[in-house]
Structures are given as C-alpha cells and as structure tokens.
Amino acid sequence: MTDTPAAAPAGGPRRGRARGSYAKTEARRQEILAAAFEVFSTSGYRAGSLKDVADKVGLTQAGLLHHFPSKEALLEAVLTLRDEESMIRLSTAEAKGLDLLRGLVELTCYNTTIPGLVSLYCVLSAESTDPEHPAHAYFQRRYDWVRGTIVEAFTEVGRQGHLRTGVAPMAAARQLIALMDGLQVQWLLDNASVDMPGEVVAFLEAITTEKFQPASGPA
Amino acid sequence: MTDTPAAAPAGGPRRGRARGSYAKTEARRQEILAAAFEVFSTSGYRAGSLKDVADKVGLTQAGLLHHFPSKEALLEAVLTLRDEESMIRLSTAEAKGLDLLRGLVELTCYNTTIPGLVSLYCVLSAESTDPEHPAHAYFQRRYDWVRGTIVEAFTEVGRQGHLRTGVAPMAAARQLIALMDGLQVQWLLDNASVDMPGEVVAFLEAITTEKFQPASGPA
DNA sequence: GTCTATATGGCGATAGAC
DNA sequence: GTCTATCGCCATATAGAC
C-alpha cells in the first residue's frame, strides 16, 4: 500500500512521462474489483473463490494475490468501493426530508437495473449476520448509518406535518429499510413479478400524506 | 429409503419386539437434522460442512453419510422438517383473515426466541437466490405459498372493511413478507435494539383499521 | 507483474473392514 | 451403523523464477 497511487489518472493522461506501469496496475485493480464484485454477488463471500475472480480477469489465483494480500482484503476493497459510489449517489446530493425519501424511491428504481449489486448486499448482509464474518462490523456500521439518515428524514417530514398520526420516525425508518431489503429477496427470486419501486411508493404513501410516484412512471 | 420406517415410535415403544435398532437409527437421524439445522443456520449451506455437522453428533463425516446420501439430501430433509413444523404452527390452526394476520404477529414473537431458525432462513433465502442453488426451487415454492396465504387473508380482511382505502391485498402481502424478512436481518445484526413484533404490529395497524397488540404486550 | 510450483488443509463422496 | 482409509478436487496462501 505504501507506494501505490491513491487513484488512477481518471481525467486522462497527466501529460509528460505517464509512468504507464502505475496506470496499468490501477486498471488491473479495477478489473479485479469488478470481477470480485460479480463473484461475491452471486456466491457470497464464503462460497466465492479467488480462482473464480482470477479467471474472470485472466489471471491465476497467485497473480491476483499480488494486487490484494488476502481474500478478506479483497472483500473490504469491494465494499469500500461500492460504498463510495452509493454515497455519491445519495448523500452527497444533500437531500433532506421528503427529498431524501424520494431519492430512496429513485435508488430502488436504479437497483432494478443492477441485480448484481442487489445480490451482493442481500447475500453478504445475511452471511455477515454471524459475528465471526469478516463483514460483520461493516454491516453493523452501515445499517446504523443508513437508519440514522432515514430517521432524520422522517423526523423532518414529521416536523412539516407530512407524517400520518401515530407514525414514529424511528419505526418508520426501520420498517422502510426492512421493506427495501425484503423486497430485494423476492425480486431476486422472481424479477418479473415484483415491482420494487411500486411497493416502496405504496408504503411511503401509507405512512405519509405525500405522493411519491417516481418521475417516469411504471409505464 | 426403501426399508426405513416412515416415523419414529413417537408415542412410546410399540409394545412387543420393539426392534430397537430402528428406533435408535431414527433418533440418530433427528440428532443429525438438529445439528445440520444449526450448522446451516450460522454458515449457510455452501459454507457449512458435513464435518461440522458430524462433529456435533459425535460421528465421522462418513458415518453421517450413512444416514443421508448427500449433503444436498441433508439440506432438503432439514427444510422439509422445519416446514412441517411451521405449517403445524400456522396453517393447521385453520386461521383466516384477521386471525391469520394475528397469527403472523405471534409467529414473529416466537421467532424472537429462535435466532437459529431465523438465521437459517435469512442466509438460505439469500443464498438460494442463485438459480443454481439446490434450494432455489424450494424457496420459490415457499414464497409463492406464503404470499398466496397472506393475500387471501388481506382479501378477507378487505371484504370485512378492515383494510384502509387504497391498500391492495397483493401489495400488502408482498410488503408484509418483505418487512418480516428485512426485520430479521436487522434483528440478527443487533437483537437488542430491534422490536420485530412491534414493527410488524405498527405496519399492520398502518394499513388496516384493526388493533394487533400481541396478547402479552411488550411490557 | 505474473507465472509455476508447492505447502497445507478442507471438502464431499466411496470402498470396504468390523 | 460406524469406522478407517482413500480418492479427487478445490481452497488460500507462500516461495521463487522470469
């Protein structure tokens, strides 16, 4: 880790001596992360193997371990990467209250296009329920953060009088998260027959006094 | 399978020559099923090993395979057994409509006392999302059956005018199942801070006009 | 940076003794 | 009914050549 560049030259070659080897290594890392993501998504962490990942990028298993010191380190890198991407999607948008909830509906729509990512989190979050699992702490932290964010949103919605009477922000947050998680399992088992965004919208409209139809309807 | 008795002499020895070996074998099978249940619960099917199971009952791995021909057969036996037990708990009670929904609240309370079983279904349902998983068809069938049962209940509740306006039985069923599934993950990650029955009750009271407090409140 | 080779160990399953 | 022994395979990780 000591002398690897923090990021690839994303905006284009840095002009001058581009030190091609660095860029190539970083590109390789990205390839590996993408492959690992796919493998962990469909098989989970424990059942997914380094060889599966290596094969996908045309490396041997030993060659792969040159880029990541261990399987566990690879998992951590995958989780960190997807987290950064999703934080950019959701939280950096600085959405609050109703806007954040609408953002969640959009996120659900988006999830519909990436079964791999949905699968990754379904399988890993269930697997990591075991305190011995390498991602256990990660998921505890993640759920805390997500719940906190959504509790804030519901609290704000309540302050503006858009929450139906008797609905507690904390309970609403837990239920919304559970609903989204649970829908994913049903959806992964049978994509065609489950309208995830539709169900989330229905739930939100049941506990608030607002409308949540996504911009482009289910047409 | 050809000459194994269908069931153990549950009510007591059958009087006369009890053919002790049969009873002993059947008892062994039950022990094995209980152990397999524990192992699959915490590690999932793919990561849980026959040796783990064998160790728990003081057998070698080979000895275990005398009772079940393969790992897959063992999984199937575990699932079938738990299914029979849960059908007895829920459906044999002939509950309909509101009673069935109240039964689900009770079931959630009960689940709170058996993290092992909850873990089994969380991990396996996520794992089995992969079409190649040996339990894939099982879970598709299971969700179909559960959903059908709950849709019926909500339909009946609607007929009696206890469903809030705008709530569709099908959507309500999907959401309720998703909620229950999703809550389990949060609960398994941090038992203490999640009141599963409370959240289920809150949801049911949000979409119906009935009260659902379980008999013995959360006092 | 990637390879081959290897160490080390777990897996599910089978054969056959007792 | 349970064991030991073994097969064949796959796993993660390391050593060292190129």
Short mmCIF file of C-alpha atoms (C1' of nucleotides) in Angstrom, two decimals:
data_model
loop_
_atom_site.label_atom_id
_atom_site.label_comp_id
_atom_site.label_asym_id
_atom_site.label_seq_id
_atom_site.Cartn_x
_atom_site.Cartn_y
_atom_site.Cartn_z
CA MET A 1 0.00 0.00 0.00
CA THR A 2 2.84 2.35 0.73
CA ASP A 3 3.73 3.34 -2.81
CA THR A 4 0.60 2.72 -4.81
CA PRO A 5 -1.03 5.82 -6.19
CA ALA A 6 -4.22 6.80 -4.43
CA ALA A 7 -6.22 6.99 -7.63
CA ALA A 8 -5.92 6.32 -11.34
CA PRO A 9 -5.39 9.24 -13.69
CA ALA A 10 -9.10 9.37 -14.35
CA GLY A 11 -9.30 12.62 -16.27
CA GLY A 12 -6.82 11.44 -18.88
CA PRO A 13 -3.03 11.09 -19.08
CA ARG A 14 -1.30 13.51 -16.79
CA ARG A 15 0.83 14.90 -19.64
CA GLY A 16 4.57 14.26 -19.57
CA ARG A 17 6.02 10.91 -18.52
CA ALA A 18 2.90 9.00 -17.71
CA ARG A 19 4.66 6.19 -15.82
CA GLY A 20 2.46 3.72 -17.65
CA SER A 21 3.05 0.87 -15.23
CA TYR A 22 1.17 2.63 -12.47
CA ALA A 23 -1.82 3.26 -14.63
CA LYS A 24 -1.82 -0.32 -15.80
CA THR A 25 -1.69 -1.67 -12.27
CA GLU A 26 -4.50 0.57 -11.18
CA ALA A 27 -6.58 -0.51 -14.15
CA ARG A 28 -5.91 -4.10 -13.20
CA ARG A 29 -7.10 -3.40 -9.66
CA GLN A 30 -10.33 -2.00 -11.01
CA GLU A 31 -10.85 -5.03 -13.23
CA ILE A 32 -10.25 -7.28 -10.26
CA LEU A 33 -12.66 -5.34 -8.08
CA ALA A 34 -15.34 -5.59 -10.73
CA ALA A 35 -14.81 -9.32 -11.05
CA ALA A 36 -14.73 -9.85 -7.30
CA PHE A 37 -17.93 -7.90 -7.05
CA GLU A 38 -19.61 -10.24 -9.51
CA VAL A 39 -18.36 -13.36 -7.79
CA PHE A 40 -19.23 -12.28 -4.26
CA SER A 41 -22.61 -11.16 -5.55
CA THR A 42 -23.71 -14.49 -6.83
CA SER A 43 -21.94 -16.84 -4.44
CA GLY A 44 -21.41 -14.78 -1.33
CA TYR A 45 -18.07 -14.26 0.30
CA ARG A 46 -17.56 -17.67 1.80
CA ALA A 47 -18.52 -19.71 -1.22
CA GLY A 48 -16.94 -17.41 -3.80
CA SER A 49 -13.32 -18.29 -4.54
CA LEU A 50 -10.26 -16.31 -5.53
CA LYS A 51 -9.89 -18.57 -8.52
CA ASP A 52 -13.34 -17.61 -9.76
CA VAL A 53 -12.27 -13.99 -9.56
CA ALA A 54 -8.88 -14.62 -11.13
CA ASP A 55 -10.40 -16.50 -14.04
CA LYS A 56 -12.68 -13.60 -14.83
CA VAL A 57 -9.74 -11.25 -15.30
CA GLY A 58 -7.46 -13.78 -16.97
CA LEU A 59 -5.09 -14.12 -14.05
CA THR A 60 -4.00 -17.02 -11.96
CA GLN A 61 -5.05 -17.08 -8.36
CA ALA A 62 -1.50 -16.32 -7.27
CA GLY A 63 -1.30 -13.43 -9.70
CA LEU A 64 -4.45 -11.99 -8.21
CA LEU A 65 -2.98 -12.07 -4.71
CA HIS A 66 -0.24 -9.79 -5.90
CA HIS A 67 -2.82 -7.00 -6.05
CA PHE A 68 -4.67 -7.84 -2.87
CA PRO A 69 -2.89 -9.50 0.02
CA SER A 70 -5.79 -11.75 1.02
CA LYS A 71 -9.35 -12.68 0.22
CA GLU A 72 -10.57 -10.64 3.14
CA ALA A 73 -8.72 -7.56 1.92
CA LEU A 74 -10.39 -8.02 -1.45
CA LEU A 75 -13.83 -8.11 0.12
CA GLU A 76 -13.11 -4.98 2.08
CA ALA A 77 -11.97 -3.20 -1.05
CA VAL A 78 -15.13 -4.19 -2.88
CA LEU A 79 -17.37 -2.97 -0.07
CA THR A 80 -15.49 0.28 0.31
CA LEU A 81 -15.67 0.98 -3.40
CA ARG A 82 -19.41 0.39 -3.68
CA ASP A 83 -19.95 2.46 -0.58
CA GLU A 84 -18.15 5.42 -2.03
CA GLU A 85 -20.20 5.16 -5.19
CA SER A 86 -23.51 4.91 -3.35
CA MET A 87 -22.68 7.78 -1.02
CA ILE A 88 -22.08 9.90 -4.06
CA ARG A 89 -25.43 8.80 -5.43
CA LEU A 90 -27.42 9.56 -2.31
CA SER A 91 -25.92 11.59 0.44
CA THR A 92 -23.66 13.96 -1.41
CA ALA A 93 -26.82 15.17 -3.10
CA GLU A 94 -27.50 16.84 0.27
CA ALA A 95 -31.10 15.70 0.14
CA LYS A 96 -33.18 16.07 3.29
CA GLY A 97 -36.66 15.14 4.42
CA LEU A 98 -39.04 14.37 1.61
CA ASP A 99 -36.32 14.77 -0.98
CA LEU A 100 -34.27 12.07 0.66
CA LEU A 101 -37.25 9.72 0.69
CA ARG A 102 -37.85 10.45 -2.97
CA GLY A 103 -34.19 9.72 -3.50
CA LEU A 104 -34.73 6.31 -1.96
CA VAL A 105 -37.52 5.58 -4.42
CA GLU A 106 -35.18 6.53 -7.23
CA LEU A 107 -32.48 4.35 -5.71
CA THR A 108 -34.92 1.45 -5.75
CA CYS A 109 -35.59 2.11 -9.43
CA TYR A 110 -31.87 2.15 -10.04
CA ASN A 111 -31.37 -1.08 -8.10
CA THR A 112 -33.74 -2.69 -10.54
CA THR A 113 -31.07 -2.27 -13.19
CA ILE A 114 -28.23 -3.81 -11.19
CA PRO A 115 -29.21 -7.27 -9.91
CA GLY A 116 -25.55 -7.97 -9.22
CA LEU A 117 -25.20 -5.24 -6.64
CA VAL A 118 -28.54 -6.10 -5.08
CA SER A 119 -27.47 -9.71 -4.85
CA LEU A 120 -24.16 -8.75 -3.28
CA TYR A 121 -25.78 -6.93 -0.43
CA CYS A 122 -28.52 -9.48 0.09
CA VAL A 123 -26.17 -12.40 0.34
CA LEU A 124 -23.47 -10.56 2.26
CA SER A 125 -25.79 -8.92 4.76
CA ALA A 126 -27.34 -12.28 5.60
CA GLU A 127 -23.97 -14.02 5.73
CA SER A 128 -22.44 -11.27 7.84
CA THR A 129 -25.09 -11.72 10.48
CA ASP A 130 -22.64 -14.18 12.01
CA PRO A 131 -20.37 -12.21 14.39
CA GLU A 132 -17.37 -14.13 13.03
CA HIS A 133 -17.95 -12.97 9.49
CA PRO A 134 -15.31 -10.54 8.19
CA ALA A 135 -18.00 -8.10 7.10
CA HIS A 136 -19.98 -8.22 10.35
CA ALA A 137 -18.75 -4.91 11.71
CA TYR A 138 -19.08 -3.32 8.30
CA PHE A 139 -22.76 -4.13 8.04
CA GLN A 140 -23.48 -3.07 11.61
CA ARG A 141 -21.92 0.29 10.86
CA ARG A 142 -23.69 0.53 7.54
CA TYR A 143 -27.13 -0.15 8.98
CA ASP A 144 -26.54 2.34 11.76
CA TRP A 145 -25.62 5.00 9.28
CA VAL A 146 -28.50 4.31 6.89
CA ARG A 147 -31.02 4.16 9.71
CA GLY A 148 -29.74 7.39 11.19
CA THR A 149 -30.02 9.15 7.87
CA ILE A 150 -33.58 7.95 7.29
CA VAL A 151 -34.71 8.69 10.85
CA GLU A 152 -33.58 12.26 10.29
CA ALA A 153 -35.57 12.40 7.07
CA PHE A 154 -38.76 11.14 8.71
CA THR A 155 -38.27 13.49 11.63
CA GLU A 156 -38.04 16.39 9.23
CA VAL A 157 -41.08 15.15 7.31
CA GLY A 158 -42.96 14.92 10.60
CA ARG A 159 -41.96 18.47 11.56
CA GLN A 160 -43.55 19.65 8.34
CA GLY A 161 -46.72 17.76 9.19
CA HIS A 162 -46.48 15.24 6.37
CA LEU A 163 -46.33 12.18 8.61
CA ARG A 164 -49.58 10.38 9.36
CA THR A 165 -50.56 10.43 13.01
CA GLY A 166 -49.13 7.65 15.11
CA VAL A 167 -46.11 7.09 12.89
CA ALA A 168 -42.80 7.26 14.77
CA PRO A 169 -39.74 8.26 12.72
CA MET A 170 -37.61 5.53 14.21
CA ALA A 171 -40.16 2.81 13.49
CA ALA A 172 -40.79 4.20 10.02
CA ALA A 173 -37.08 4.11 9.25
CA ARG A 174 -36.66 0.55 10.43
CA GLN A 175 -39.71 -0.55 8.50
CA LEU A 176 -38.66 1.20 5.33
CA ILE A 177 -35.20 -0.36 5.42
CA ALA A 178 -36.64 -3.79 6.19
CA LEU A 179 -39.14 -3.41 3.38
CA MET A 180 -36.46 -2.48 0.87
CA ASP A 181 -34.23 -5.35 1.97
CA GLY A 182 -37.01 -7.90 1.99
CA LEU A 183 -38.34 -6.85 -1.39
CA GLN A 184 -34.93 -7.49 -2.86
CA VAL A 185 -35.04 -11.15 -1.91
CA GLN A 186 -38.44 -11.58 -3.51
CA TRP A 187 -37.29 -9.65 -6.54
CA LEU A 188 -34.10 -11.69 -6.94
CA LEU A 189 -36.12 -14.89 -6.72
CA ASP A 190 -38.53 -13.70 -9.41
CA ASN A 191 -37.67 -10.38 -11.03
CA ALA A 192 -40.62 -10.19 -13.32
CA SER A 193 -43.39 -10.38 -10.77
CA VAL A 194 -42.13 -7.89 -8.18
CA ASP A 195 -42.40 -4.13 -8.66
CA MET A 196 -39.95 -2.94 -6.03
CA PRO A 197 -40.33 0.82 -6.56
CA GLY A 198 -44.09 0.41 -6.66
CA GLU A 199 -44.14 -1.31 -3.30
CA VAL A 200 -41.83 1.26 -1.72
CA VAL A 201 -44.03 4.06 -3.03
CA ALA A 202 -47.13 2.34 -1.67
CA PHE A 203 -45.53 2.03 1.74
CA LEU A 204 -44.37 5.64 1.84
CA GLU A 205 -47.80 6.87 0.81
CA ALA A 206 -49.36 4.73 3.54
CA ILE A 207 -47.35 6.35 6.30
CA THR A 208 -47.10 9.91 4.96
CA THR A 209 -49.52 12.33 3.38
CA GLU A 210 -47.39 12.88 0.31
CA LYS A 211 -47.25 11.42 -3.20
CA PHE A 212 -44.14 9.55 -4.26
CA GLN A 213 -44.67 8.43 -7.83
CA PRO A 214 -41.26 8.32 -9.50
CA ALA A 215 -40.64 10.82 -12.27
CA SER A 216 -41.01 8.26 -15.05
CA GLY A 217 -43.95 6.11 -14.04
CA PRO A 218 -44.11 2.31 -14.34
CA ALA A 219 -45.42 2.72 -17.89
CA MET B 1 -35.04 -45.17 1.89
CA THR B 2 -36.78 -48.37 0.95
CA ASP B 3 -36.83 -50.04 4.34
CA THR B 4 -36.60 -47.19 6.78
CA PRO B 5 -39.68 -46.63 8.90
CA ALA B 6 -41.67 -43.56 7.99
CA ALA B 7 -41.68 -42.21 11.52
CA ALA B 8 -40.19 -42.89 14.93
CA PRO B 9 -42.36 -44.56 17.56
CA ALA B 10 -43.17 -41.17 18.97
CA GLY B 11 -45.92 -42.14 21.38
CA GLY B 12 -43.69 -44.65 23.16
CA PRO B 13 -42.45 -48.17 22.46
CA ARG B 14 -44.80 -50.06 20.20
CA ARG B 15 -45.14 -52.91 22.72
CA GLY B 16 -43.73 -56.30 21.85
CA ARG B 17 -40.43 -56.65 19.98
CA ALA B 18 -39.51 -53.04 19.60
CA ARG B 19 -36.78 -53.67 17.01
CA GLY B 20 -34.60 -51.26 18.95
CA SER B 21 -32.24 -50.64 16.08
CA TYR B 22 -34.90 -48.84 14.11
CA ALA B 23 -35.73 -46.51 16.95
CA LYS B 24 -32.07 -45.81 17.52
CA THR B 25 -31.46 -45.02 13.86
CA GLU B 26 -34.43 -42.72 13.77
CA ALA B 27 -33.20 -40.95 16.88
CA ARG B 28 -29.83 -40.56 15.22
CA ARG B 29 -31.50 -39.02 12.18
CA GLN B 30 -33.23 -36.49 14.39
CA GLU B 31 -29.98 -35.62 16.13
CA ILE B 32 -28.32 -35.16 12.77
CA LEU B 33 -31.14 -32.98 11.49
CA ALA B 34 -30.90 -30.79 14.56
CA ALA B 35 -27.14 -30.44 14.13
CA ALA B 36 -27.41 -29.78 10.40
CA PHE B 37 -30.01 -27.16 11.15
CA GLU B 38 -27.60 -25.39 13.49
CA VAL B 39 -24.72 -25.52 11.05
CA PHE B 40 -26.69 -24.39 8.01
CA SER B 41 -28.21 -21.66 10.15
CA THR B 42 -24.98 -19.96 11.03
CA SER B 43 -22.86 -20.71 7.98
CA GLY B 44 -25.37 -21.21 5.21
CA TYR B 45 -25.47 -24.27 3.03
CA ARG B 46 -22.42 -23.70 0.91
CA ALA B 47 -20.06 -22.76 3.70
CA GLY B 48 -21.39 -25.24 6.23
CA SER B 49 -19.66 -28.62 6.03
CA LEU B 50 -20.71 -32.18 6.66
CA LYS B 51 -17.84 -32.48 9.09
CA ASP B 52 -19.20 -29.62 11.16
CA VAL B 53 -22.49 -31.48 11.37
CA ALA B 54 -20.86 -34.83 12.05
CA ASP B 55 -18.74 -33.41 14.87
CA LYS B 56 -21.82 -32.05 16.60
CA VAL B 57 -23.34 -35.51 16.84
CA GLY B 58 -20.11 -37.37 17.52
CA LEU B 59 -19.91 -39.07 14.14
CA THR B 60 -17.37 -39.06 11.40
CA GLN B 61 -18.30 -37.43 8.16
CA ALA B 62 -18.54 -40.84 6.50
CA GLY B 63 -20.72 -42.12 9.29
CA LEU B 64 -23.07 -39.23 8.76
CA LEU B 65 -23.43 -40.04 5.09
CA HIS B 66 -24.81 -43.42 6.06
CA HIS B 67 -27.96 -41.62 7.20
CA PHE B 68 -28.20 -39.15 4.37
CA PRO B 69 -26.84 -39.97 0.94
CA SER B 70 -25.50 -36.49 0.20
CA LYS B 71 -25.18 -33.01 1.57
CA GLU B 72 -27.99 -31.86 -0.67
CA ALA B 73 -30.29 -34.58 0.66
CA LEU B 74 -29.49 -33.42 4.16
CA LEU B 75 -30.45 -29.85 3.35
CA GLU B 76 -33.70 -30.98 1.82
CA ALA B 77 -34.52 -33.02 4.91
CA VAL B 78 -33.84 -30.05 7.17
CA LEU B 79 -36.06 -27.76 5.11
CA THR B 80 -38.86 -30.29 4.90
CA LEU B 81 -38.78 -30.89 8.63
CA ARG B 82 -38.93 -27.22 9.56
CA ASP B 83 -41.68 -26.70 7.03
CA GLU B 84 -43.84 -29.38 8.54
CA GLU B 85 -43.34 -27.86 11.96
CA SER B 86 -44.17 -24.35 10.83
CA MET B 87 -47.23 -25.46 8.88
CA ILE B 88 -48.48 -27.08 12.05
CA ARG B 89 -47.86 -23.83 13.87
CA LEU B 90 -49.66 -21.65 11.40
CA SER B 91 -51.88 -23.18 8.80
CA THR B 92 -53.26 -26.20 10.58
CA ALA B 93 -54.78 -23.73 13.00
CA GLU B 94 -57.18 -23.01 10.11
CA ALA B 95 -56.81 -19.30 10.75
CA LYS B 96 -58.26 -16.92 8.19
CA GLY B 97 -58.36 -13.18 7.66
CA LEU B 98 -57.53 -11.16 10.74
CA ASP B 99 -56.81 -14.28 12.75
CA LEU B 100 -54.13 -15.31 10.30
CA LEU B 101 -52.54 -11.88 10.50
CA ARG B 102 -52.59 -12.07 14.27
CA GLY B 103 -51.01 -15.48 13.93
CA LEU B 104 -48.19 -13.87 11.99
CA VAL B 105 -47.58 -11.42 14.81
CA GLU B 106 -47.40 -14.34 17.20
CA LEU B 107 -45.06 -16.12 14.82
CA THR B 108 -42.82 -13.07 14.90
CA CYS B 109 -42.82 -13.18 18.69
CA TYR B 110 -41.93 -16.85 18.52
CA ASN B 111 -39.14 -16.19 16.03
CA THR B 112 -37.61 -13.91 18.61
CA THR B 113 -36.88 -17.00 20.69
CA ILE B 114 -35.20 -19.00 17.91
CA PRO B 115 -32.40 -16.98 16.31
CA GLY B 116 -31.08 -20.20 14.81
CA LEU B 117 -34.14 -20.79 12.67
CA VAL B 118 -34.35 -17.14 11.72
CA SER B 119 -30.72 -17.23 10.69
CA LEU B 120 -31.25 -20.38 8.65
CA TYR B 121 -33.95 -18.82 6.53
CA CYS B 122 -32.20 -15.48 6.17
CA VAL B 123 -28.96 -16.98 4.96
CA LEU B 124 -30.54 -19.70 2.85
CA SER B 125 -33.12 -17.47 1.19
CA ALA B 126 -30.41 -15.05 0.16
CA GLU B 127 -28.05 -17.82 -0.95
CA SER B 128 -30.79 -19.61 -2.84
CA THR B 129 -31.47 -16.53 -4.91
CA ASP B 130 -28.91 -18.03 -7.30
CA PRO B 131 -30.79 -20.30 -9.74
CA GLU B 132 -28.04 -22.90 -9.36
CA HIS B 133 -28.57 -23.23 -5.62
CA PRO B 134 -30.08 -26.55 -4.53
CA ALA B 135 -32.75 -24.76 -2.51
CA HIS B 136 -33.72 -22.31 -5.27
CA ALA B 137 -36.90 -24.10 -6.30
CA TYR B 138 -37.78 -24.73 -2.69
CA PHE B 139 -37.74 -21.05 -1.83
CA GLN B 140 -39.64 -20.05 -4.94
CA ARG B 141 -42.36 -22.50 -4.00
CA ARG B 142 -42.27 -21.40 -0.38
CA TYR B 143 -42.66 -17.71 -1.18
CA ASP B 144 -45.49 -18.46 -3.58
CA TRP B 145 -47.32 -20.41 -0.92
CA VAL B 146 -46.76 -17.88 1.84
CA ARG B 147 -47.75 -14.98 -0.37
CA GLY B 148 -50.87 -16.76 -1.54
CA THR B 149 -51.92 -17.46 2.01
CA ILE B 150 -51.41 -13.86 3.10
CA VAL B 151 -53.10 -12.40 0.01
CA GLU B 152 -56.16 -14.45 0.91
CA ALA B 153 -56.06 -13.11 4.44
CA PHE B 154 -55.87 -9.49 3.30
CA THR B 155 -58.61 -10.08 0.76
CA GLU B 156 -60.84 -11.41 3.50
CA VAL B 157 -59.93 -8.50 5.78
CA GLY B 158 -60.79 -6.12 2.94
CA ARG B 159 -64.15 -7.82 2.40
CA GLN B 160 -64.94 -7.10 6.01
CA GLY B 161 -64.00 -3.47 5.55
CA HIS B 162 -60.97 -3.50 7.80
CA LEU B 163 -58.48 -2.52 5.12
CA ARG B 164 -57.61 1.14 4.77
CA THR B 165 -58.63 2.67 1.46
CA GLY B 166 -56.12 2.32 -1.31
CA VAL B 167 -54.45 -0.78 0.11
CA ALA B 168 -54.27 -3.67 -2.35
CA PRO B 169 -54.18 -7.18 -0.83
CA MET B 170 -51.39 -8.30 -3.16
CA ALA B 171 -49.21 -5.30 -2.37
CA ALA B 172 -49.96 -5.60 1.33
CA ALA B 173 -48.92 -9.24 1.29
CA ARG B 174 -45.66 -8.57 -0.51
CA GLN B 175 -44.86 -5.68 1.80
CA LEU B 176 -45.65 -7.64 4.93
CA ILE B 177 -43.44 -10.54 3.87
CA ALA B 178 -40.65 -8.18 2.88
CA LEU B 179 -40.97 -6.35 6.18
CA MET B 180 -40.76 -9.54 8.19
CA ASP B 181 -37.77 -10.77 6.21
CA GLY B 182 -35.94 -7.47 6.35
CA LEU B 183 -36.53 -7.02 10.06
CA GLN B 184 -34.88 -10.34 10.66
CA VAL B 185 -31.59 -9.17 9.19
CA GLN B 186 -31.60 -6.06 11.35
CA TRP B 187 -32.55 -8.15 14.36
CA LEU B 188 -29.85 -10.73 13.75
CA LEU B 189 -27.27 -7.99 13.44
CA ASP B 190 -28.36 -6.40 16.71
CA ASN B 191 -31.02 -8.32 18.63
CA ALA B 192 -31.37 -5.91 21.48
CA SER B 193 -32.31 -2.82 19.55
CA VAL B 194 -34.95 -4.23 17.21
CA ASP B 195 -38.50 -4.99 18.34
CA MET B 196 -39.66 -7.20 15.50
CA PRO B 197 -43.20 -7.89 16.69
CA GLY B 198 -43.62 -4.20 17.49
CA GLU B 199 -42.68 -3.19 13.97
CA VAL B 200 -44.95 -5.77 12.40
CA VAL B 201 -47.84 -4.59 14.56
CA ALA B 202 -47.14 -0.98 13.62
CA PHE B 203 -47.19 -1.88 9.94
CA LEU B 204 -50.42 -3.86 10.19
CA GLU B 205 -52.11 -1.06 12.08
CA ALA B 206 -50.97 1.39 9.44
CA ILE B 207 -52.66 -0.47 6.61
CA THR B 208 -55.72 -1.83 8.42
CA THR B 209 -58.23 -0.36 10.85
CA GLU B 210 -57.67 -3.05 13.47
CA LYS B 211 -55.54 -3.38 16.58
CA PHE B 212 -52.84 -6.04 16.66
CA GLN B 213 -51.14 -5.81 20.03
CA PRO B 214 -49.98 -9.31 20.92
CA ALA B 215 -51.67 -10.95 23.92
CA SER B 216 -48.75 -10.32 26.24
CA GLY B 217 -47.63 -6.80 25.42
CA PRO B 218 -44.02 -5.64 25.20
CA ALA B 219 -44.14 -4.78 28.92
"C1'" DG C 1 3.51 -8.04 -12.51
"C1'" DT C 2 2.68 -12.50 -13.49
"C1'" DC C 3 3.80 -17.07 -13.58
"C1'" DT C 4 4.65 -22.13 -11.91
"C1'" DA C 5 5.05 -24.90 -8.20
"C1'" DT C 6 4.04 -26.14 -3.83
"C1'" DA C 7 2.54 -26.23 1.07
"C1'" DT C 8 -1.24 -27.13 3.72
"C1'" DG C 9 -5.64 -28.30 4.61
"C1'" DG C 10 -10.82 -28.82 3.93
"C1'" DC C 11 -14.34 -30.59 1.09
"C1'" DG C 12 -17.89 -34.41 -0.48
"C1'" DA C 13 -18.09 -39.00 -1.64
"C1'" DT C 14 -16.88 -44.04 -1.99
"C1'" DA C 15 -14.89 -48.70 -0.64
"C1'" DG C 16 -14.57 -51.94 2.44
"C1'" DA C 17 -13.40 -53.75 7.26
"C1'" DC C 18 -15.64 -54.63 11.59
"C1'" DG D 1 -24.26 -48.47 11.94
"C1'" DT D 2 -19.95 -46.77 12.28
"C1'" DC D 3 -15.34 -46.71 11.34
"C1'" DT D 4 -10.70 -46.00 8.71
"C1'" DA D 5 -8.69 -45.06 4.60
"C1'" DT D 6 -8.55 -43.01 0.47
"C1'" DC D 7 -9.79 -40.66 -3.82
"C1'" DG D 8 -10.06 -36.46 -6.33
"C1'" DC D 9 -10.88 -31.93 -6.11
"C1'" DC D 10 -10.67 -27.22 -4.59
"C1'" DA D 11 -9.46 -23.79 -1.31
"C1'" DT D 12 -5.98 -19.87 0.43
"C1'" DA D 13 -1.54 -18.63 0.79
"C1'" DT D 14 3.58 -18.60 0.03
"C1'" DA D 15 8.23 -19.13 -2.48
"C1'" DG D 16 10.78 -18.11 -6.01
"C1'" DA D 17 11.73 -17.99 -11.21
"C1'" DC D 18 11.22 -14.93 -15.12
#
